[in-house]
Coordinates of C-alpha atoms in Angstrom, one line a residue:
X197 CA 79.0 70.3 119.4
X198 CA 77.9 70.9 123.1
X199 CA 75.5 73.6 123.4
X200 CA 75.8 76.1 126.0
X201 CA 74.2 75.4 129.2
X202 CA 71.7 77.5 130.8
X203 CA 73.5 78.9 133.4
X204 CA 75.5 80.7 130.7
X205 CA 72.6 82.1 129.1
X206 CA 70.7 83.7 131.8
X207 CA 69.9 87.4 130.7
X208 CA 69.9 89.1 134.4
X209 CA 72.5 91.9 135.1
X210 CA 75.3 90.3 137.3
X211 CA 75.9 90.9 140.9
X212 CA 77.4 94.1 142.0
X213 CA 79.4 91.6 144.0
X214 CA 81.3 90.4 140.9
X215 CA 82.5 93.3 139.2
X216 CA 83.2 95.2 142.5
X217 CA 84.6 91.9 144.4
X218 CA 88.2 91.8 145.6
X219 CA 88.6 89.1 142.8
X220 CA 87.6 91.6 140.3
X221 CA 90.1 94.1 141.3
X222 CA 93.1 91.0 141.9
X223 CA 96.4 92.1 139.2
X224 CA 97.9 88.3 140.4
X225 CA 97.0 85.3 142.3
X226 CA 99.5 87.1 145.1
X227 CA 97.1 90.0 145.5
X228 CA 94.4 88.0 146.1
X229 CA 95.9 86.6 149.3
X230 CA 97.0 83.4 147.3
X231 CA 96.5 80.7 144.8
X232 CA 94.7 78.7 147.8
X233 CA 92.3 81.6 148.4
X234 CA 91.7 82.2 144.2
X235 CA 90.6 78.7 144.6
X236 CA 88.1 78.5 147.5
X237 CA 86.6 81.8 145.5
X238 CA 86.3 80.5 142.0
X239 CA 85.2 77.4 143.6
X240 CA 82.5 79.5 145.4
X241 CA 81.4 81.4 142.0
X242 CA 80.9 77.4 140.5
X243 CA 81.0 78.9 136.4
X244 CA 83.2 80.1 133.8
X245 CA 81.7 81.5 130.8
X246 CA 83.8 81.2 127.7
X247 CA 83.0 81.6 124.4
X248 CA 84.1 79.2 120.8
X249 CA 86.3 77.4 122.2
X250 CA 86.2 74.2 119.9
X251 CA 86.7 70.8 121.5
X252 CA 88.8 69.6 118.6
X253 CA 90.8 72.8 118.4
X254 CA 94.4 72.9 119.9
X255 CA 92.6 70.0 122.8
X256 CA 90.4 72.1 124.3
X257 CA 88.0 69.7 124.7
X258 CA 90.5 68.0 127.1
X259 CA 91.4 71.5 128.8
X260 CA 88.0 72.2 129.6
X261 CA 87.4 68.5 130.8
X262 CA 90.5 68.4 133.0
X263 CA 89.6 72.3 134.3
X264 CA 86.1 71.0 135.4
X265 CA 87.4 67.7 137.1
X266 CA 90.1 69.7 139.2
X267 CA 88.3 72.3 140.2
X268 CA 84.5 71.3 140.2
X269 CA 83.7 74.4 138.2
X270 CA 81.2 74.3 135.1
X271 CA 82.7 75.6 132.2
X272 CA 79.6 77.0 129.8
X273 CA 81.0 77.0 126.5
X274 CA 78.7 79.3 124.3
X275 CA 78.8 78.7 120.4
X276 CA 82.3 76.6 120.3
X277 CA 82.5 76.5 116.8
X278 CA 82.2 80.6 116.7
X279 CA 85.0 83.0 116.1
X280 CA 86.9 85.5 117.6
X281 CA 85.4 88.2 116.4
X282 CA 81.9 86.8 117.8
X283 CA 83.7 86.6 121.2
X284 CA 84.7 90.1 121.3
X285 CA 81.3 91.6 120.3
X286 CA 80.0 88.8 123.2
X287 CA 82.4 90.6 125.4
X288 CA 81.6 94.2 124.6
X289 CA 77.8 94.1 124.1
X290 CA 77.1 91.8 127.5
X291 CA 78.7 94.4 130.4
X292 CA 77.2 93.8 133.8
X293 CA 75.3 90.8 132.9
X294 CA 75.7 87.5 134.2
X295 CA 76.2 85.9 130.9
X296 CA 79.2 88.1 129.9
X297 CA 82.3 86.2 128.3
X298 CA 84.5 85.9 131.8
X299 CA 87.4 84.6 129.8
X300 CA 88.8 85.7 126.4
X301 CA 90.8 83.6 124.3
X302 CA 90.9 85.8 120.8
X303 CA 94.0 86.2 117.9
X304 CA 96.2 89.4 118.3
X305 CA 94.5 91.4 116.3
X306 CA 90.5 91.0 118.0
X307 CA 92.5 90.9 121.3
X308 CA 94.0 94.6 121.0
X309 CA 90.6 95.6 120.0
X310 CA 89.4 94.5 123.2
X311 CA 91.8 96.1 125.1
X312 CA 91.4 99.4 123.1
X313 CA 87.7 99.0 123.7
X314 CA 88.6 98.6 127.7
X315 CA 87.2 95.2 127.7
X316 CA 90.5 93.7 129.5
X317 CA 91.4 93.5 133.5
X318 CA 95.2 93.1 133.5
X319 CA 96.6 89.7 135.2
X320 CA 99.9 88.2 135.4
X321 CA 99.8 84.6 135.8
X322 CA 102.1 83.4 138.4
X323 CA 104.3 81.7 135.3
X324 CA 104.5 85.1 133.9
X325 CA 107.8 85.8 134.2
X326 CA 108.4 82.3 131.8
X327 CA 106.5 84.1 129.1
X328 CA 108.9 85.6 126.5
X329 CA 108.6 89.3 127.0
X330 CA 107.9 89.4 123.1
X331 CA 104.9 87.6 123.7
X332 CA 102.7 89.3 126.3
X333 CA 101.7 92.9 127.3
X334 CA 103.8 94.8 130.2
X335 CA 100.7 95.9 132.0
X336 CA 99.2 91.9 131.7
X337 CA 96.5 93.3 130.0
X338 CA 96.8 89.7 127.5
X339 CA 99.6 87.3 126.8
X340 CA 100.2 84.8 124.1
X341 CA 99.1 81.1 125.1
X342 CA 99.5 78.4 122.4
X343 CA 100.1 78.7 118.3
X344 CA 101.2 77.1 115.1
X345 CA 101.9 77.7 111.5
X346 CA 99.7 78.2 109.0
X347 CA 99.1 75.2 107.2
X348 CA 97.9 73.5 104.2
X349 CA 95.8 70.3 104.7
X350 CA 95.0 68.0 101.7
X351 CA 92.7 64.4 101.5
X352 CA 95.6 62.3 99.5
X353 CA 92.9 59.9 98.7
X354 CA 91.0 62.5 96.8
X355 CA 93.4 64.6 95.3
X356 CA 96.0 63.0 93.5
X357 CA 99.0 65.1 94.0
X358 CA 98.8 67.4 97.5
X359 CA 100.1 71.0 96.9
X360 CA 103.0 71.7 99.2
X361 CA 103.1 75.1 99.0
X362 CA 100.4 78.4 98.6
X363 CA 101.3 79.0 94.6
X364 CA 100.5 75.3 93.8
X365 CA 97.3 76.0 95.1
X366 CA 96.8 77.9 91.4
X367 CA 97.1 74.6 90.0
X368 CA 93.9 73.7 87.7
X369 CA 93.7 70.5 89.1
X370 CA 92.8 72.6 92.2
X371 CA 90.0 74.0 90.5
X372 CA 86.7 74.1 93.5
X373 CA 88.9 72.7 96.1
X374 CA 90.6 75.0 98.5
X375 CA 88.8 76.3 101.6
X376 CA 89.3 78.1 104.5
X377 CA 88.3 77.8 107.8
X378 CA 86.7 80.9 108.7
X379 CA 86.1 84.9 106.8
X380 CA 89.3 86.4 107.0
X381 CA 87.3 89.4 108.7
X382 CA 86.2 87.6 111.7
X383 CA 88.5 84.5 112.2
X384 CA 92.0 84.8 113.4
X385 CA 93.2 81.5 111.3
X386 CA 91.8 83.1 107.7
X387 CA 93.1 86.5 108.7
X388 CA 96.6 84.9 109.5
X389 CA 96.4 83.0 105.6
X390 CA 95.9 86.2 104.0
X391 CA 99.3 87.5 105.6
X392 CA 100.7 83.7 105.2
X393 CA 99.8 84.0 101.4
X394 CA 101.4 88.0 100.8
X395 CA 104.2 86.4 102.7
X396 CA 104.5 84.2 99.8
X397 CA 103.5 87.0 97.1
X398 CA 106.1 89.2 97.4
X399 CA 104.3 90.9 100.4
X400 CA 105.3 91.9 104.0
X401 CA 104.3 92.4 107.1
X402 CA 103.5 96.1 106.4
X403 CA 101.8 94.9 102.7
X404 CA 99.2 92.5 102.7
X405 CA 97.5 93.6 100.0
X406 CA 99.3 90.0 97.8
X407 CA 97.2 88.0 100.1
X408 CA 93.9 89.7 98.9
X409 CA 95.3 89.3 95.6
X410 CA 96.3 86.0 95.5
X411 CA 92.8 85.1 96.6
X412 CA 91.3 87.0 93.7
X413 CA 93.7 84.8 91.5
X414 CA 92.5 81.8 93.3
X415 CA 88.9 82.9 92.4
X416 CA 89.4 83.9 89.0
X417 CA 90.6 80.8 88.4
X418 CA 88.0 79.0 90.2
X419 CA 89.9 77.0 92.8
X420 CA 88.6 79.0 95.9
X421 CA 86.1 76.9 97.6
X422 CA 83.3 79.4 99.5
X423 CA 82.3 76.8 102.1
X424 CA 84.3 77.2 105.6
X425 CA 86.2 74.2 106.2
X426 CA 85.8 72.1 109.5
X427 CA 86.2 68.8 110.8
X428 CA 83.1 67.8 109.4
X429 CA 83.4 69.4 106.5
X430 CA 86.3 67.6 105.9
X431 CA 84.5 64.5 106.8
X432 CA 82.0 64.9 105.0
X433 CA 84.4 65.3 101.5
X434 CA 83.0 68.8 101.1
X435 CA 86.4 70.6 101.5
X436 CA 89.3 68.4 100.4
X437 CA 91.9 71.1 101.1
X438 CA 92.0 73.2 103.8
X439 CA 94.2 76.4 105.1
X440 CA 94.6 76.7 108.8
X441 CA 96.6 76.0 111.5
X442 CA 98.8 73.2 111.2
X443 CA 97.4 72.0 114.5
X444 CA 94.4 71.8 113.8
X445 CA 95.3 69.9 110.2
X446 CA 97.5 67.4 112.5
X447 CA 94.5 67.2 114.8
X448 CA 92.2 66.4 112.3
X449 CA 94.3 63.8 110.4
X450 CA 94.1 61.7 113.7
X451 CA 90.8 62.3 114.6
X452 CA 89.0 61.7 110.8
X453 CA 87.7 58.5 109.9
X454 CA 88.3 56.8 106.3
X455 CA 90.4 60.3 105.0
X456 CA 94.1 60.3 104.7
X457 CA 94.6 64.1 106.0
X458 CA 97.9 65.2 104.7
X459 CA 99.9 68.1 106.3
X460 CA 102.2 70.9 104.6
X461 CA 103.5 74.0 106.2
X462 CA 104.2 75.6 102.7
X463 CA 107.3 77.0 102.3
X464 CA 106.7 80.0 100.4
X465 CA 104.6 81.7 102.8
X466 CA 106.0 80.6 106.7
X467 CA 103.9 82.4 109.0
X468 CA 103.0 81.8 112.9
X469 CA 100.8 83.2 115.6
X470 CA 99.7 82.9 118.6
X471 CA 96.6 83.3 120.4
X472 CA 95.9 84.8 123.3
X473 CA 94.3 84.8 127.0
X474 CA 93.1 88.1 128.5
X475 CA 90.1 88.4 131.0
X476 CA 87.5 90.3 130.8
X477 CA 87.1 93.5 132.9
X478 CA 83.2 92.7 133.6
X479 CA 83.6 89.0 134.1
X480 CA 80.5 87.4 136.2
X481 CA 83.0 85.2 137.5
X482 CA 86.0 87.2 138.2
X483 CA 87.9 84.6 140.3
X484 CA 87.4 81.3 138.0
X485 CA 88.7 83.9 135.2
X486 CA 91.5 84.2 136.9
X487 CA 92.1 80.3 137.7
X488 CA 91.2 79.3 134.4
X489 CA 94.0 81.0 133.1
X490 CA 96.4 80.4 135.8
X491 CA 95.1 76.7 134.6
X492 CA 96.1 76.9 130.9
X493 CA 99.3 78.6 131.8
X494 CA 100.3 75.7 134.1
X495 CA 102.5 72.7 133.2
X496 CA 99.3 70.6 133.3
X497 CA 97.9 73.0 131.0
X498 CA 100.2 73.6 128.5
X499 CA 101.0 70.1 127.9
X500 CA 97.1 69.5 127.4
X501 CA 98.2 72.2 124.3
X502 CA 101.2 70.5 123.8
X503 CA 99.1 67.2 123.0
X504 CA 97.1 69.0 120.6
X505 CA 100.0 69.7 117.9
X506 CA 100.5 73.3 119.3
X507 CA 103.2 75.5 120.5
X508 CA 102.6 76.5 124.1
X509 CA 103.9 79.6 125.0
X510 CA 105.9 78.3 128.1
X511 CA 107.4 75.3 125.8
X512 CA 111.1 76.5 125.5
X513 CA 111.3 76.7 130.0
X514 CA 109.5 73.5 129.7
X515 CA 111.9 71.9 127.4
X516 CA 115.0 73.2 129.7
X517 CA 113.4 72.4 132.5
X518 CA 112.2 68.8 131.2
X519 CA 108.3 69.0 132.5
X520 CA 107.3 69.3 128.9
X521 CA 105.8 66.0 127.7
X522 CA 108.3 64.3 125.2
X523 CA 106.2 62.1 123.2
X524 CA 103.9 65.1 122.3
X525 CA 106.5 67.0 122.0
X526 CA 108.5 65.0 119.2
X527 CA 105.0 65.3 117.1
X528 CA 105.0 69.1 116.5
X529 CA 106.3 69.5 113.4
X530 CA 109.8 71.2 112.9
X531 CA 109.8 74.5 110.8
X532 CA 113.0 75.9 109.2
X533 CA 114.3 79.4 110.6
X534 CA 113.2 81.5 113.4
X535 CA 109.7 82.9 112.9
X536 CA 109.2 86.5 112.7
X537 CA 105.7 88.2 114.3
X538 CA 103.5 91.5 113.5
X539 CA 103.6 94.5 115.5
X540 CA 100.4 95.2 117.1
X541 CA 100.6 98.6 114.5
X542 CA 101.1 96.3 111.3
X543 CA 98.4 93.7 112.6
X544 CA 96.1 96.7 113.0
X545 CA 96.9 97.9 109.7
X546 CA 96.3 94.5 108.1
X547 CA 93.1 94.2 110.3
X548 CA 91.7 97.4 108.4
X549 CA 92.8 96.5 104.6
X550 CA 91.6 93.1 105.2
X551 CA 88.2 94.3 106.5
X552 CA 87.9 96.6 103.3
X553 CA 89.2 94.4 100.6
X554 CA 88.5 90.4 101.4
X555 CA 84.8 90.6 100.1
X556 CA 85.9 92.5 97.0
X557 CA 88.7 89.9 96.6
X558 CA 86.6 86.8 96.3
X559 CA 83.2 88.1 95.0

């Protein structure tokens, strides 16, 4: 994966200018004077820092690409293959400097940490009034962007019989073969299979201690698989199946070469989440914060998502409205029921039991 480039990892503080500027202190492209004058600024500043945001994951590679094209800003992409939780100690250990995360795209549960660790400048996008009021902060502190199910990807021409849902992973025939991609303590997409999998224990929202269970069960038995699944790990045969978003699994079964990538969203444990888009309150780059998001949460933008298997947040306007793209549309898969979220209380609860009891759980 690209590495980042050195203008992202200079160590000087940054410019008074920045965190002080008029962009810094901007609630909306309206109080800036205009999307014309957010422009001309971010165009000025020339960098976006972001931080692990994977080429392959939900087509970021392409909403980076397009974002650089448009707009002739460098987008420095530092460790893309990292995690949330490496974003958001990027973001609070970097304050002034000029390699500080300007953007922050993190799960809901790393993303109220930021804002409880007053790492967030609040900004409504000019769509903002589009965005389900379920699925973004009242002061625009952070709002949901894209999401998925959790998922269960399986190489049919390894395994014989794919499991289709979380207690078939207990199978024996399972035995050394079921990964995740990411520690449930620092990536959003494990810590959303540990509520996926209580889901499917008997759990709740409020009780994910079944999750941590059923992945002591799955060690016991010796069917958990300690290597974090990836595209390449996948490639490579090391992790033939493979919890995580089910677009990233759809993603992958286009993209691999020579592996027939099967798909389940399990039907035992339904569980979706979004992530979200916040910017940081000491961004170097105040201004091309604030485009990049008014980017993603364009119709350009979230049909970039859109092509990449996930759920943009603006999709149900979009579909009214008929700018969402059809073809990529008729590829997401369809999901029985309505799907239910965490508070921000019971994700912060889970956050905390999680923390405590995944290492004990598959030691």
């Amino acid at each position: 994966m690209a590495a980042v480039s050195g203008a992202a990892t200079g160590c000087g503080s940054a410019p008074a200018s920045a965190t002080d500027s008029e962009a810094a202190k901007a609630a909306s492209a309206k109080d800036f004077g205009g999307m014309d004058k957010l422009i001309a600024a971010a165009k000025k500043e020339g960098q976006l820092n972001v931080y692990a945001l994977a080429p392959d994951w939900a087509n970021y590679g392409e909403m980076i690409e397009a974002f650089e094209k448009k707009y002739g800003i460098k987008v420095n992409n530092e460790d893309p293959s990292g995690s949330s939780q490496g974003a958001l100690n990027a973001a609070a250990k970097r304050k002034g400097q000029d390699r500080a995360v300007d953007a922050l795209d993190l799960g809901t549960a790393y993303m109220q940490e930021a804002k409880k660790k007053g790492l967030l400048a609040p900004y409504k996008v000019a769509e903002w009034e589009s965005i389900p009021d379920s699925q973004k902060q009242p002061d625009g502190s952070y709002m949901n962007n894209y999401g998925g199910y959790i998922s269960i990807g399986c190489d049919a021409k390894v395994i014989k019989k794919c499991p289709e849902t979380f207690k078939d992973l207990l199978k024996p025939e399972y035995r050394n073969k079921v990964a995740l991609n990411g520690n449930p303590t620092e990536s959003g997409s494990a810590f959303s299979t540990v509520f996926a999998t209580a889901l499917a224990n008997g759990g709740s929202f409020d009780d994910v201690q079944p999750g941590l269970d059923f992945f002591k069960e799955l060690k016991q038995r010796g069917n958990y698989l300690p290597v974090e699944s990836s595209k390449a790990t996948i490639q490579k045969g090391e992790t033939p199946i493979s919890i995580d978003w089910d677009y990233l699994n759809l993603g992958y079964s286009e993209q691999l070469k020579g592996v027939d990538w099967q798909v389940t969203v399990p039907s035992d444990g339904v569980y979706a989440q979004y992530y979200n888009q916040g910017v940081n309150k000491y961004a170097p780059h105040p201004a091309a914060a604030r485009l990049w998001l008014e980017f993603i949460y364009s119709t350009e933008g979230q049909n970039i998502w859109l092509k990449g298997y996930s759920r943009p947040a603006l999709l149900d306007d979009m579909v009214q409205d008929g700018t969402a793209d059809k073809a990529a549309a008729a590829k997401i898969p369809e999901v029985e029921g309505e799907p239910t979220f965490p508070t921000q209380e019971q994700e912060a609860a889970a956050k905390e039991v999680i923390g405590k009891g995944w290492g004990k759980a598959v030691s």
